[in-house]
Amino acid sequence: MFKTIGNTIRWIGQHFMGMLFLLIAFVVLMPSGTTQIKTANLQEIKLSGPILSAENILKEIKSAQNNKNIKGVLLNVDSPGGSVPPSIEIAYAIKELKTHKPVIAYASGTMASGSYYSSIYANKIIANPGAIIGSIGVIMESANIEELMHRLGVKTQIVKQGTYKEAGTPTREWTPQERKELETLTKDTYELFVSDVAKARGLKVEKAKIYADAHIFSAKRAKEAGLIDEIGVISKAKMNLIELAKIKKPEWKKKDKLESFVEKLTAKSIMQLHTYFYGLKATL
């Protein structure tokens, strides 16, 4: 009998990971008590974590745009920002989506820098009373590990063509010419950011020091600066969307459990990678 028990314990130990995977898959894929039978007419799209790529959210936006049953979209934002190009891609995708159906952007946590850029073309921006808004600015940074390399006895060898090919290198202090080149790049990006915000929000570029300049606002101050339209919780944002979409019987699109599970897992992984790896690039 003890031999049988021992074999059983040994078998469980050998197959534990497989059993755990099957258990997770069962929980994720198990159908909920109620199945969505009614056709969805509203959709929530989440923009969470650092913006490193726009690929997945652009697919969601395009899908919502092409779905004739979807009459309105809620963009739920909780992101500190990220890379410039994907932030702009999302902003212009929302701008295009708005020509087909109403879009409400809701700041559920942080709507700053690149994530604010992504939201500017929504019909309305509504922020949670405790949300952080703004940080309209651009940053480019890199560590200077020259002294560390010297202590370790490590030297770099470089062959290059182009005066500014080493601009931003972490292996030494930047030259005045390199710094000026990078400052020009960040200035151009900042001016584009401010210009788009001003156009989208009906603000004046010459007053950018008030609402831009990387100021970080509470929801109250963001409203005073003209960066958001209203302050309220998510139920208020949803009611605003229902009214704009002229929906009498709202039915929100539900994601299947596997999709939601993978999305959460991916967002967490991206956040961890962003924490450990930070290269030289213009970041909103």
CSV table of C-alpha atoms in Angstrom, one decimal:
chain,number,residue,atom,x,y,z
A,1,MET,CA,0.0,0.0,0.0
A,2,PHE,CA,2.8,2.4,0.9
A,3,LYS,CA,4.5,1.7,-2.4
A,4,THR,CA,1.3,2.6,-4.2
A,5,ILE,CA,1.0,5.9,-2.3
A,6,GLY,CA,4.7,6.6,-3.0
A,7,ASN,CA,4.2,6.0,-6.7
A,8,THR,CA,1.1,8.3,-6.7
A,9,ILE,CA,3.0,11.1,-5.0
A,10,ARG,CA,5.9,10.7,-7.4
A,11,TRP,CA,3.6,10.8,-10.4
A,12,ILE,CA,1.9,14.0,-9.1
A,13,GLY,CA,5.4,15.6,-8.5
A,14,GLN,CA,6.4,14.7,-12.1
A,15,HIS,CA,3.2,16.0,-13.7
A,16,PHE,CA,2.5,18.9,-11.4
A,17,MET,CA,3.2,21.7,-13.9
A,18,GLY,CA,1.0,20.0,-16.5
A,19,MET,CA,-1.8,19.6,-14.1
A,20,LEU,CA,-1.5,23.2,-13.0
A,21,PHE,CA,-1.7,24.3,-16.7
A,22,LEU,CA,-4.8,22.2,-17.3
A,23,LEU,CA,-6.4,23.7,-14.2
A,24,ILE,CA,-5.7,27.3,-15.3
A,25,ALA,CA,-7.0,26.5,-18.8
A,26,PHE,CA,-10.1,25.0,-17.3
A,27,VAL,CA,-10.8,28.1,-15.2
A,28,VAL,CA,-10.1,30.5,-18.1
A,29,LEU,CA,-12.1,28.6,-20.7
A,30,MET,CA,-14.9,27.5,-18.5
A,31,PRO,CA,-18.1,29.2,-19.7
A,32,SER,CA,-19.7,31.7,-17.4
A,33,GLY,CA,-23.1,31.2,-15.9
A,34,THR,CA,-24.7,33.5,-18.5
A,35,THR,CA,-23.9,33.5,-22.2
A,36,GLN,CA,-24.0,36.8,-24.1
A,37,ILE,CA,-26.9,36.3,-26.5
A,38,LYS,CA,-27.8,39.9,-27.2
A,39,THR,CA,-25.8,41.7,-29.8
A,40,ALA,CA,-23.4,44.2,-28.3
A,41,ASN,CA,-23.7,47.8,-29.3
A,42,LEU,CA,-21.0,49.4,-27.1
A,43,GLN,CA,-17.4,48.5,-26.7
A,44,GLU,CA,-14.7,49.3,-24.1
A,45,ILE,CA,-11.1,49.4,-25.2
A,46,LYS,CA,-8.4,49.5,-22.5
A,47,LEU,CA,-5.1,51.4,-22.9
A,48,SER,CA,-3.0,50.2,-19.9
A,49,GLY,CA,0.7,50.2,-19.0
A,50,PRO,CA,3.6,51.7,-20.9
A,51,ILE,CA,2.9,52.3,-24.6
A,52,LEU,CA,5.7,50.3,-26.4
A,53,SER,CA,3.6,49.1,-29.3
A,54,ALA,CA,0.3,50.1,-30.8
A,55,GLU,CA,-0.4,46.9,-32.8
A,56,ASN,CA,-2.9,45.2,-30.5
A,57,ILE,CA,-5.0,48.3,-29.6
A,58,LEU,CA,-5.0,49.4,-33.3
A,59,LYS,CA,-6.6,46.1,-34.1
A,60,GLU,CA,-9.3,46.6,-31.5
A,61,ILE,CA,-10.0,50.2,-32.7
A,62,LYS,CA,-10.2,49.0,-36.3
A,63,SER,CA,-12.5,46.1,-35.3
A,64,ALA,CA,-14.8,48.5,-33.4
A,65,GLN,CA,-14.8,50.9,-36.4
A,66,ASN,CA,-15.8,48.1,-38.9
A,67,ASN,CA,-18.4,46.5,-36.6
A,68,LYS,CA,-21.7,48.1,-37.6
A,69,ASN,CA,-23.4,46.9,-34.5
A,70,ILE,CA,-21.0,48.9,-32.3
A,71,LYS,CA,-22.4,52.4,-31.9
A,72,GLY,CA,-19.9,53.9,-29.5
A,73,VAL,CA,-16.5,53.2,-27.9
A,74,LEU,CA,-15.2,53.9,-24.4
A,75,LEU,CA,-11.4,54.2,-24.3
A,76,ASN,CA,-10.4,53.4,-20.7
A,77,VAL,CA,-6.9,54.8,-20.0
A,78,ASP,CA,-4.5,54.0,-17.2
A,79,SER,CA,-1.0,54.5,-18.7
A,80,PRO,CA,2.1,56.6,-17.9
A,81,GLY,CA,2.8,57.1,-21.7
A,82,GLY,CA,5.6,55.6,-23.7
A,83,SER,CA,7.2,55.8,-27.2
A,84,VAL,CA,6.3,58.6,-29.6
A,85,PRO,CA,5.2,56.7,-32.8
A,86,PRO,CA,2.7,54.3,-31.2
A,87,SER,CA,1.2,57.1,-29.1
A,88,ILE,CA,0.6,59.1,-32.3
A,89,GLU,CA,-0.7,56.0,-34.1
A,90,ILE,CA,-3.3,55.5,-31.4
A,91,ALA,CA,-4.3,59.2,-31.4
A,92,TYR,CA,-4.9,59.2,-35.1
A,93,ALA,CA,-6.8,55.9,-35.1
A,94,ILE,CA,-9.1,57.4,-32.4
A,95,LYS,CA,-9.5,60.5,-34.6
A,96,GLU,CA,-10.6,58.3,-37.5
A,97,LEU,CA,-12.9,56.2,-35.3
A,98,LYS,CA,-14.6,59.3,-34.1
A,99,THR,CA,-15.8,60.1,-37.7
A,100,HIS,CA,-17.7,56.8,-37.6
A,101,LYS,CA,-19.0,56.7,-34.0
A,102,PRO,CA,-18.7,58.6,-30.7
A,103,VAL,CA,-15.7,58.0,-28.5
A,104,ILE,CA,-15.3,58.8,-24.8
A,105,ALA,CA,-11.8,58.7,-23.3
A,106,TYR,CA,-11.9,57.9,-19.6
A,107,ALA,CA,-8.9,58.5,-17.3
A,108,SER,CA,-9.3,55.7,-14.8
A,109,GLY,CA,-5.9,56.2,-13.3
A,110,THR,CA,-3.1,57.9,-15.2
A,111,MET,CA,-3.6,59.7,-18.5
A,112,ALA,CA,-0.2,61.3,-18.9
A,113,SER,CA,2.2,62.1,-21.7
A,114,GLY,CA,1.8,59.5,-24.5
A,115,SER,CA,-1.5,58.1,-23.2
A,116,TYR,CA,-2.9,61.7,-23.0
A,117,TYR,CA,-1.7,62.2,-26.6
A,118,SER,CA,-3.6,59.0,-27.6
A,119,SER,CA,-6.8,60.3,-26.1
A,120,ILE,CA,-7.0,63.9,-27.4
A,121,TYR,CA,-9.3,63.3,-30.3
A,122,ALA,CA,-12.1,61.6,-28.4
A,123,ASN,CA,-15.4,63.4,-28.4
A,124,LYS,CA,-15.0,63.9,-24.6
A,125,ILE,CA,-12.3,63.2,-22.0
A,126,ILE,CA,-13.7,62.4,-18.6
A,127,ALA,CA,-11.4,61.8,-15.6
A,128,ASN,CA,-11.7,60.0,-12.4
A,129,PRO,CA,-11.5,62.5,-9.5
A,130,GLY,CA,-8.2,61.0,-8.4
A,131,ALA,CA,-6.7,60.6,-11.9
A,132,ILE,CA,-3.3,62.1,-12.9
A,133,ILE,CA,-3.5,64.1,-16.2
A,134,GLY,CA,-1.0,65.9,-18.4
A,135,SER,CA,2.8,65.6,-18.5
A,136,ILE,CA,2.7,67.0,-22.0
A,137,GLY,CA,6.4,66.9,-22.7
A,138,VAL,CA,9.2,64.8,-24.2
A,139,ILE,CA,12.2,63.2,-22.6
A,140,MET,CA,15.4,61.5,-23.9
A,141,GLU,CA,17.9,60.1,-21.5
A,142,SER,CA,20.8,57.7,-21.2
A,143,ALA,CA,23.1,56.6,-18.5
A,144,ASN,CA,26.8,57.6,-18.6
A,145,ILE,CA,28.8,54.5,-17.8
A,146,GLU,CA,32.2,55.9,-18.8
A,147,GLU,CA,33.6,55.8,-15.2
A,148,LEU,CA,32.2,52.3,-14.6
A,149,MET,CA,33.8,51.0,-17.8
A,150,HIS,CA,37.1,52.6,-16.8
A,151,ARG,CA,37.1,50.8,-13.4
A,152,LEU,CA,36.3,47.5,-15.2
A,153,GLY,CA,39.0,48.1,-17.8
A,154,VAL,CA,36.5,48.0,-20.6
A,155,LYS,CA,37.0,50.2,-23.7
A,156,THR,CA,34.9,50.7,-26.8
A,157,GLN,CA,36.0,50.4,-30.4
A,158,ILE,CA,34.0,52.3,-33.0
A,159,VAL,CA,34.0,52.7,-36.7
A,160,LYS,CA,31.4,55.3,-37.9
A,161,GLN,CA,30.3,57.4,-40.8
A,162,GLY,CA,28.3,60.5,-39.8
A,163,THR,CA,29.1,63.1,-37.2
A,164,TYR,CA,26.1,62.4,-35.0
A,165,LYS,CA,26.1,58.6,-35.3
A,166,GLU,CA,27.2,58.3,-31.6
A,167,ALA,CA,24.7,60.9,-30.4
A,168,GLY,CA,23.1,59.4,-27.2
A,169,THR,CA,25.9,56.9,-26.5
A,170,PRO,CA,26.0,55.7,-22.9
A,171,THR,CA,29.8,55.0,-23.0
A,172,ARG,CA,30.9,58.6,-22.5
A,173,GLU,CA,29.6,62.1,-21.9
A,174,TRP,CA,27.9,63.6,-24.9
A,175,THR,CA,29.6,66.4,-26.8
A,176,PRO,CA,27.9,69.9,-26.9
A,177,GLN,CA,27.1,69.2,-30.6
A,178,GLU,CA,25.5,65.8,-29.9
A,179,ARG,CA,23.5,67.3,-27.0
A,180,LYS,CA,22.3,70.1,-29.3
A,181,GLU,CA,21.3,67.6,-32.0
A,182,LEU,CA,19.2,65.6,-29.4
A,183,GLU,CA,17.7,68.7,-28.0
A,184,THR,CA,16.5,69.7,-31.5
A,185,LEU,CA,14.9,66.3,-31.9
A,186,THR,CA,13.0,66.5,-28.6
A,187,LYS,CA,12.0,70.1,-29.4
A,188,ASP,CA,10.5,69.1,-32.7
A,189,THR,CA,8.6,66.3,-31.1
A,190,TYR,CA,7.4,68.5,-28.2
A,191,GLU,CA,6.1,71.2,-30.7
A,192,LEU,CA,4.2,68.5,-32.6
A,193,PHE,CA,2.7,67.2,-29.3
A,194,VAL,CA,1.6,70.7,-28.3
A,195,SER,CA,0.3,71.6,-31.7
A,196,ASP,CA,-1.9,68.5,-31.8
A,197,VAL,CA,-3.2,69.0,-28.3
A,198,ALA,CA,-4.0,72.6,-29.1
A,199,LYS,CA,-5.9,71.7,-32.2
A,200,ALA,CA,-7.8,68.8,-30.6
A,201,ARG,CA,-8.7,70.6,-27.4
A,202,GLY,CA,-9.3,74.1,-28.8
A,203,LEU,CA,-6.4,75.6,-26.9
A,204,LYS,CA,-3.9,78.3,-28.0
A,205,VAL,CA,-0.3,77.2,-28.7
A,206,GLU,CA,1.1,80.4,-27.3
A,207,LYS,CA,-0.4,79.5,-23.9
A,208,ALA,CA,1.3,76.1,-23.8
A,209,LYS,CA,3.2,77.0,-20.7
A,210,ILE,CA,-0.2,76.8,-18.8
A,211,TYR,CA,-1.4,73.4,-20.0
A,212,ALA,CA,1.8,71.8,-21.4
A,213,ASP,CA,5.4,72.2,-20.3
A,214,ALA,CA,5.2,68.7,-18.7
A,215,HIS,CA,2.9,70.0,-15.9
A,216,ILE,CA,1.3,67.1,-14.0
A,217,PHE,CA,-2.3,67.9,-13.1
A,218,SER,CA,-5.0,66.6,-10.7
A,219,ALA,CA,-8.3,66.1,-12.4
A,220,LYS,CA,-9.6,69.4,-11.1
A,221,ARG,CA,-6.6,71.4,-12.4
A,222,ALA,CA,-6.7,69.5,-15.7
A,223,LYS,CA,-10.3,70.6,-16.2
A,224,GLU,CA,-9.3,74.2,-15.4
A,225,ALA,CA,-6.5,74.0,-17.9
A,226,GLY,CA,-8.8,72.7,-20.6
A,227,LEU,CA,-7.2,69.2,-20.9
A,228,ILE,CA,-10.4,67.3,-19.9
A,229,ASP,CA,-14.1,68.0,-20.2
A,230,GLU,CA,-15.6,66.5,-17.1
A,231,ILE,CA,-14.7,64.8,-13.8
A,232,GLY,CA,-16.5,61.6,-12.7
A,233,VAL,CA,-16.4,57.9,-12.2
A,234,ILE,CA,-16.6,55.3,-15.0
A,235,SER,CA,-20.4,55.0,-14.7
A,236,LYS,CA,-20.6,58.7,-15.7
A,237,ALA,CA,-18.3,58.1,-18.7
A,238,LYS,CA,-20.5,55.2,-19.8
A,239,MET,CA,-23.7,57.2,-19.5
A,240,ASN,CA,-22.1,60.0,-21.5
A,241,LEU,CA,-21.3,57.5,-24.2
A,242,ILE,CA,-24.8,55.9,-24.2
A,243,GLU,CA,-26.2,59.4,-24.7
A,244,LEU,CA,-23.8,60.3,-27.5
A,245,ALA,CA,-24.5,57.0,-29.2
A,246,LYS,CA,-28.2,57.4,-28.7
A,247,ILE,CA,-28.5,53.8,-27.4
A,248,LYS,CA,-31.8,52.9,-25.6
A,249,LYS,CA,-30.7,49.4,-24.5
A,250,PRO,CA,-26.9,49.3,-23.9
A,251,GLU,CA,-25.2,46.0,-24.4
A,252,TRP,CA,-21.4,46.1,-23.8
A,253,LYS,CA,-19.2,43.8,-25.8
A,254,LYS,CA,-17.6,41.1,-23.6
A,255,LYS,CA,-14.1,39.7,-24.2
A,256,ASP,CA,-13.8,35.9,-23.8
A,257,LYS,CA,-11.9,34.7,-20.7
A,258,LEU,CA,-8.9,33.5,-22.6
A,259,GLU,CA,-8.4,36.8,-24.4
A,260,SER,CA,-8.7,38.7,-21.1
A,261,PHE,CA,-6.3,36.4,-19.3
A,262,VAL,CA,-3.7,36.7,-22.1
A,263,GLU,CA,-4.2,40.5,-22.2
A,264,LYS,CA,-3.5,40.9,-18.4
A,265,LEU,CA,-0.5,38.5,-18.6
A,266,THR,CA,1.0,40.5,-21.5
A,267,ALA,CA,0.4,43.9,-19.9
A,268,LYS,CA,2.1,42.7,-16.7
A,269,SER,CA,5.1,41.3,-18.7
A,270,ILE,CA,5.5,44.6,-20.6
A,271,MET,CA,5.5,46.6,-17.4
A,272,GLN,CA,8.2,44.4,-16.0
A,273,LEU,CA,10.3,44.6,-19.2
A,274,HIS,CA,9.9,48.4,-19.3
A,275,THR,CA,11.2,48.5,-15.7
A,276,TYR,CA,14.4,46.6,-16.5
A,277,PHE,CA,15.2,47.8,-20.0
A,278,TYR,CA,15.2,51.5,-20.9
A,279,GLY,CA,17.1,52.5,-24.0
A,280,LEU,CA,17.8,55.9,-25.5
A,281,LYS,CA,14.7,57.1,-27.4
A,282,ALA,CA,12.3,60.0,-27.3
A,283,THR,CA,9.6,59.2,-24.8
A,284,LEU,CA,6.3,60.9,-24.2
